[in-house]
Each structure stands twice: as structure tokens, then as C-alpha cells.
PDB file of C-alpha atoms in Angstrom:
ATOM      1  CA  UNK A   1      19.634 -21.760  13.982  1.00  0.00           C
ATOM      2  CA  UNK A   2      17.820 -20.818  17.560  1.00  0.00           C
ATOM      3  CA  UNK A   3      14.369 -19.835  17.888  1.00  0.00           C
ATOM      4  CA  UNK A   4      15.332 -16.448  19.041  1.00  0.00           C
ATOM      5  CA  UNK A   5      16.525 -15.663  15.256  1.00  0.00           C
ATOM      6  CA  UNK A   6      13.266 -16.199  13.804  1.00  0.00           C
ATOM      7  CA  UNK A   7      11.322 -13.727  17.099  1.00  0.00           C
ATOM      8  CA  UNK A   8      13.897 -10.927  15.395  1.00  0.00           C
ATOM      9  CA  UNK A   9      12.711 -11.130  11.727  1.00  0.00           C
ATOM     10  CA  UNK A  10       9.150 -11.149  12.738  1.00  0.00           C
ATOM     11  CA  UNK A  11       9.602  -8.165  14.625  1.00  0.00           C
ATOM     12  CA  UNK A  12      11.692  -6.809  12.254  1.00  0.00           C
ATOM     13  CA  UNK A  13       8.582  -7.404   9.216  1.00  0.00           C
ATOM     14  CA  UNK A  14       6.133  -5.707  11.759  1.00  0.00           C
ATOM     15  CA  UNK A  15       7.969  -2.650  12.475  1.00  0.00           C
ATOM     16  CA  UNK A  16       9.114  -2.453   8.928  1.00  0.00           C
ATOM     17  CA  UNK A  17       5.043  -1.793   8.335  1.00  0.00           C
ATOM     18  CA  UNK A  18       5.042   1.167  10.173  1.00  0.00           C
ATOM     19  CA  UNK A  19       7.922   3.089   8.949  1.00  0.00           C
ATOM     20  CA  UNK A  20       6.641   5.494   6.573  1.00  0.00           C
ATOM     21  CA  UNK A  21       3.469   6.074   9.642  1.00  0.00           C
ATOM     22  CA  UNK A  22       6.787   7.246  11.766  1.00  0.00           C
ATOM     23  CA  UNK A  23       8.209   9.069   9.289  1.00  0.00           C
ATOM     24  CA  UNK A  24       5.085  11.056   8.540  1.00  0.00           C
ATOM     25  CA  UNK A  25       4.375  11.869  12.019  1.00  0.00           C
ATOM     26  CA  UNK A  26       7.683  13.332  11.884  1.00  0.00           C
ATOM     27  CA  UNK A  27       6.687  16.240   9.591  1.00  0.00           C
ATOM     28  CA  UNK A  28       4.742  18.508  11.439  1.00  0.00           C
ATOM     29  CA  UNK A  29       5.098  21.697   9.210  1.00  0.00           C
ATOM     30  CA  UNK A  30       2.972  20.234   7.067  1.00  0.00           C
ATOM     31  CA  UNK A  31      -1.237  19.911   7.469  1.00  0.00           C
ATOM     32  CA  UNK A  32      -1.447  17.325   4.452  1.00  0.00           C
ATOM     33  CA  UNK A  33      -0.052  14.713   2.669  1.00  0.00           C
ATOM     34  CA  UNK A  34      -0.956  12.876  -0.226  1.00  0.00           C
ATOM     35  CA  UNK A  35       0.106   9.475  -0.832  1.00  0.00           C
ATOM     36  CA  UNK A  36      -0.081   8.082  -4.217  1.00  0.00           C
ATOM     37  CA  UNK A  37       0.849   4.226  -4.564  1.00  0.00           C
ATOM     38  CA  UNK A  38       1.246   2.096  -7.387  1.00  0.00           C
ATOM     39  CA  UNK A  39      -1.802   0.049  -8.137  1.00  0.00           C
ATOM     40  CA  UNK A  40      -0.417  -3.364  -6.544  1.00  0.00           C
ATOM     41  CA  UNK A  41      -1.424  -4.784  -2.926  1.00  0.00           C
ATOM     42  CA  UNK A  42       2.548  -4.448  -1.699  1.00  0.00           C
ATOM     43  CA  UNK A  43       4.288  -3.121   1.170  1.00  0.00           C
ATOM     44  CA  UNK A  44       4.313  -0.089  -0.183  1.00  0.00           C
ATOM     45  CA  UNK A  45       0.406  -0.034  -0.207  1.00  0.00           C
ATOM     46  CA  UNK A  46       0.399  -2.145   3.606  1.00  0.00           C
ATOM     47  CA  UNK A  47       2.694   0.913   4.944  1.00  0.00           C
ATOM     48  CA  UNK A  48       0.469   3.626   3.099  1.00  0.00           C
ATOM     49  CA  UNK A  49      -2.553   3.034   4.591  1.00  0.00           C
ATOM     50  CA  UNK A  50      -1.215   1.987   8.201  1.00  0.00           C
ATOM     51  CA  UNK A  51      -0.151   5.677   7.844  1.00  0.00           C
ATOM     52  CA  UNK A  52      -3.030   7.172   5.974  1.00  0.00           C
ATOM     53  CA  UNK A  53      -6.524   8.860   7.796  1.00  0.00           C
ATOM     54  CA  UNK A  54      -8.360   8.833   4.309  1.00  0.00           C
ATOM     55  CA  UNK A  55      -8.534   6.683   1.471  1.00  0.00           C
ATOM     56  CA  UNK A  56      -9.247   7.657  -2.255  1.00  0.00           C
ATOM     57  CA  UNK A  57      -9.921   4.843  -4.729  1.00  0.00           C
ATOM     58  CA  UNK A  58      -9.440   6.227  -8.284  1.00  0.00           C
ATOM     59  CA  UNK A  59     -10.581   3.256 -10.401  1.00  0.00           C
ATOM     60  CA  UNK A  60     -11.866   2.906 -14.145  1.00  0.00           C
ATOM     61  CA  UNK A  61     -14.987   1.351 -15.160  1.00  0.00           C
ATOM     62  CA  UNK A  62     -13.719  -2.138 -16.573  1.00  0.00           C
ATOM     63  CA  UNK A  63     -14.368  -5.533 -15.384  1.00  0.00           C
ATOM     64  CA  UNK A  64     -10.671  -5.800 -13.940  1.00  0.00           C
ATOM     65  CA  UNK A  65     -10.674  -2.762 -12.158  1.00  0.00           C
ATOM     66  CA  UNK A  66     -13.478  -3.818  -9.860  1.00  0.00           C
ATOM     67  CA  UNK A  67     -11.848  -7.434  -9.363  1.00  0.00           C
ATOM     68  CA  UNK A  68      -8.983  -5.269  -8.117  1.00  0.00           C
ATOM     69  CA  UNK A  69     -11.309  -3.279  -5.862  1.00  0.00           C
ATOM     70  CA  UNK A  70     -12.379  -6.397  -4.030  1.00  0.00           C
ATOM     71  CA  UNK A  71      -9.316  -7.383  -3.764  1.00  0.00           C
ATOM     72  CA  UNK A  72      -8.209  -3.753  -2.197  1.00  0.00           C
ATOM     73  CA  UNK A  73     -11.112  -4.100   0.431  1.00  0.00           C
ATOM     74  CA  UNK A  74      -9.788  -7.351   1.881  1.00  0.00           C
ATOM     75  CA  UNK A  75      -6.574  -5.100   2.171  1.00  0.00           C
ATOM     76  CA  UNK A  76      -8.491  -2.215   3.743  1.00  0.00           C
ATOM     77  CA  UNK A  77     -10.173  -4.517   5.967  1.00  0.00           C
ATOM     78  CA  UNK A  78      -6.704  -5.662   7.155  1.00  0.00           C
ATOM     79  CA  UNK A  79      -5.572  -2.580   7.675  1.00  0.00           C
ATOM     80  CA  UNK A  80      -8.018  -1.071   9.689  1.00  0.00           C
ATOM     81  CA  UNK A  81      -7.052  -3.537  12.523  1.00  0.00           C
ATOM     82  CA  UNK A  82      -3.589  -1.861  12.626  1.00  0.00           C
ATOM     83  CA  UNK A  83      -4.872   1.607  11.786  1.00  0.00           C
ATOM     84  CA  UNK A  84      -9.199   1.883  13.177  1.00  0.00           C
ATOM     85  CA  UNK A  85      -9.050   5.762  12.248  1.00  0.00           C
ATOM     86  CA  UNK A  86      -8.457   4.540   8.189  1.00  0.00           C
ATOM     87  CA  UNK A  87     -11.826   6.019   6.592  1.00  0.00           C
ATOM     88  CA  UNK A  88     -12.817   5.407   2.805  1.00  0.00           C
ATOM     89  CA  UNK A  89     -13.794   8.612   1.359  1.00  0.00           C
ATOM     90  CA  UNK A  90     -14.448   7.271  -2.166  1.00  0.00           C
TER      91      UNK A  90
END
């Protein structure tokens, strides 16, 4: 109803992204951990590697899993404008 409203959900969606990067920096007993998300391009992907330093791409060696891996780069290539350190280790 007021342009206000629709500031607050944006905000809302962009600090939604960065929850589980909060969380995570709240655990500081621990050195490392490992994040392991479903194989979709999601939130729950988005959020992982806003959080994550390193990313491990486990694929198999069909056609569709390297039509998903272009499809992941576009992601990681998003993602490293919210999170530069994110490094590709394989």
C-alpha cells in the first residue's frame, strides 16, 4: 500500500542472504566447517557460498552435470560480488 512497504521486504530478502554467514561467524570454537547443499541453485546455495571461503564442485561425468556446472558459475560469479574472498578449489 505505501512505497515504504516494499523498501522493508527488499531489505528483508537481502539480509535474509546473509544469515547462515552470521550464524557461522558466530561459532568460533570451531576452525572448519563444511557445507554440503543440495544440488539446486536456491537460497540455500545463495546463503552457502555468501558464507563459504572455498568451494568444492563434486560433479559426475555426464552431459547434464556439466550444463549444471555452467549454470553454477553464473551463480559463483554472482556471489563473489557479495563475498570477493569465495575461491574455487575444484
Amino acid at each position: 500500500s505505501h512505497i515504504r512497504l516494499a523498501k522493508i521486504e527488499r531489505f528483508i530478502e537481502i539480509e535474509e542472504q546473509f544469515r547462515l554467514k552470521d550464524a557461522l561467524n558466530a561459532l568460533s570454537e570451531y576452525e572448519i566447517v563444511i557445507l554440503d547443499c543440495p544440488p539446486t541453485l536456491g537460497m540455500t546455495l545463495t546463503q552457502a557460498l555468501l558464507a563459504a571461503h572455498f568451494v568444492i564442485v563434486p560433479i559426475a561425468g555426464d552431459y547434464y552435470s556439466h550444463e549444471g556446472v555452467i549454470d553454477l558459475n553464473e551463480s559463483l560469479q554472482k556471489a563473489t560480488r557479495g563475498n570477493p574472498s569465495l575461491q574455487v578449489l575444484g
